[in-house]
Amino acid sequence: VELNQVRRMVADIVYFDENLDLRLALYTKSTLFALSDDEMNSIRILINLAILNPKVKGGLRWPIGKSYSGNYRVVGVWHQEVKSYKSPSLKVKVRNIDRFRFKSGNGEAIIGINLKFRRIVPEIQVFAAFCFNFIT
């Protein structure tokens, strides 16, 4: 029996030289109350060994055999670029995502589009009220 993974820590890392923002998420299978100094050191080693490489899926890679430290290992890498466009009646968010999963060795690239119509709900409500009144 395995417990569901619990997100214990999220750290945002900014590389000003590379114009890059990274987010590190630590997931565990059991509840942790505090990280020991050795565990924090293992996590720091993983972060410091990461190599920025825009040509690979996820944008990060580790030297061969260095994707783990202590009890921690890298299981996946995501790279996401988001662009937003707004108008008075529409909001569009376009995401370009590429990711790599170390366990399966698979990488994928996805383009996602999120549309939000701002004034369409009140217009539909007015139309529905008109139709309801017309029928009755």
Coordinates of C-alpha atoms in Angstrom, one line a residue:
V1 CA 0.0 0.0 0.0
E2 CA 1.4 3.4 -1.0
L3 CA 0.2 6.7 0.4
N4 CA -0.7 9.4 -2.1
Q5 CA 2.2 11.8 -2.8
V6 CA 2.2 14.9 -0.6
R7 CA 3.7 18.1 -1.9
R8 CA 6.0 19.3 0.9
M9 CA 7.9 22.2 -0.5
V10 CA 7.8 24.5 -3.5
A11 CA 10.8 26.7 -4.2
D12 CA 10.9 29.3 -7.0
I13 CA 14.4 29.9 -8.4
V14 CA 15.3 32.8 -10.7
Y15 CA 18.3 32.8 -13.0
F16 CA 18.7 36.4 -14.0
D17 CA 21.6 35.7 -16.4
E18 CA 19.5 33.2 -18.4
N19 CA 16.2 35.1 -18.1
L20 CA 14.6 32.0 -16.6
D21 CA 12.3 31.1 -13.7
L22 CA 12.3 27.6 -12.3
R23 CA 10.0 26.0 -9.8
L24 CA 11.2 23.0 -7.7
A25 CA 8.5 20.9 -6.1
L26 CA 9.3 18.2 -3.5
Y27 CA 6.9 15.3 -3.2
T28 CA 7.0 12.6 -0.6
K29 CA 5.1 9.4 0.1
S30 CA 4.9 10.1 3.8
T31 CA 4.3 13.1 5.9
L32 CA 7.4 15.0 6.9
F33 CA 7.5 17.4 9.8
A34 CA 10.9 18.9 9.2
L35 CA 13.8 18.3 6.8
S36 CA 17.1 17.4 8.4
D37 CA 20.3 19.1 7.4
D38 CA 21.4 16.0 5.5
E39 CA 18.1 16.0 3.5
M40 CA 18.4 19.8 2.7
N41 CA 22.0 19.2 1.6
S42 CA 20.8 16.4 -0.7
I43 CA 18.3 18.7 -2.3
R44 CA 20.9 21.5 -2.7
I45 CA 23.2 19.0 -4.5
L46 CA 20.4 18.1 -6.9
I47 CA 19.7 21.8 -7.7
N48 CA 23.4 22.6 -8.1
L49 CA 24.0 19.7 -10.5
A50 CA 21.1 20.8 -12.8
I51 CA 22.4 22.0 -16.2
L52 CA 20.3 24.5 -18.2
N53 CA 19.8 23.2 -21.7
P54 CA 17.0 24.5 -23.9
K55 CA 17.6 21.8 -26.5
V56 CA 16.3 19.0 -24.2
K57 CA 12.7 18.3 -23.1
G58 CA 12.0 20.2 -19.9
G59 CA 15.0 22.6 -20.3
L60 CA 17.1 20.9 -17.6
R61 CA 19.3 17.9 -17.5
W62 CA 21.6 16.2 -15.1
P63 CA 25.0 14.5 -15.7
I64 CA 24.7 10.8 -16.1
G65 CA 24.2 9.1 -12.7
K66 CA 23.7 12.4 -10.9
S67 CA 19.9 12.7 -11.0
Y68 CA 19.7 11.5 -7.5
S69 CA 21.2 12.5 -4.1
G70 CA 20.6 10.8 -0.8
N71 CA 17.0 9.7 -0.6
Y72 CA 15.9 12.1 -3.4
R73 CA 15.8 11.7 -7.1
V74 CA 14.6 13.7 -10.1
V75 CA 11.5 12.1 -11.6
G76 CA 10.5 14.7 -14.1
V77 CA 11.2 18.0 -15.6
W78 CA 8.7 20.5 -17.0
H79 CA 9.3 23.7 -19.0
Q80 CA 6.4 26.0 -19.6
E81 CA 6.0 29.3 -21.5
V82 CA 2.8 31.2 -21.0
K83 CA 1.5 34.1 -23.1
S84 CA -1.7 35.9 -22.3
Y85 CA -3.8 38.2 -24.5
K86 CA -6.8 40.2 -23.3
S87 CA -9.7 42.1 -24.9
P88 CA -12.8 43.5 -23.3
S89 CA -14.8 40.3 -24.1
L90 CA -12.1 37.6 -24.3
K91 CA -9.0 36.4 -22.5
V92 CA -6.7 33.9 -24.2
K93 CA -3.9 32.1 -22.4
V94 CA -1.5 30.0 -24.7
R95 CA 0.9 27.6 -23.0
N96 CA 3.8 25.9 -24.6
I97 CA 4.8 23.0 -22.4
D98 CA 7.5 20.4 -22.8
R99 CA 8.3 17.8 -20.3
F100 CA 10.4 14.7 -19.6
R101 CA 9.7 11.8 -17.3
F102 CA 12.9 10.0 -16.1
K103 CA 11.1 6.8 -15.0
S104 CA 9.6 6.1 -18.5
G105 CA 12.2 8.0 -20.5
N106 CA 9.5 9.7 -22.4
G107 CA 9.2 13.3 -23.4
E108 CA 6.4 15.3 -24.9
A109 CA 5.5 18.7 -26.1
I110 CA 2.0 20.2 -25.7
I111 CA 0.4 23.4 -26.7
G112 CA -2.6 24.3 -24.6
I113 CA -5.1 27.1 -25.2
N114 CA -7.4 28.4 -22.5
L115 CA -10.3 30.7 -23.5
K116 CA -12.3 32.8 -21.1
F117 CA -15.3 34.7 -22.4
R118 CA -16.0 37.6 -20.1
R119 CA -19.4 39.0 -21.2
I120 CA -20.9 36.0 -22.8
V121 CA -22.5 34.6 -19.6
P122 CA -24.7 37.6 -18.9
E123 CA -25.7 37.7 -22.6
I124 CA -26.7 34.0 -22.4
Q125 CA -28.7 34.7 -19.2
V126 CA -30.6 37.6 -20.9
F127 CA -31.3 35.4 -24.0
A128 CA -32.5 32.5 -21.8
A129 CA -34.8 34.8 -19.8
F130 CA -36.2 36.2 -23.1
C131 CA -36.9 32.7 -24.4
F132 CA -38.5 31.6 -21.2
N133 CA -40.7 34.7 -21.1
F134 CA -41.6 34.1 -24.8
I135 CA -42.6 30.5 -24.2
T136 CA -44.8 31.2 -21.2

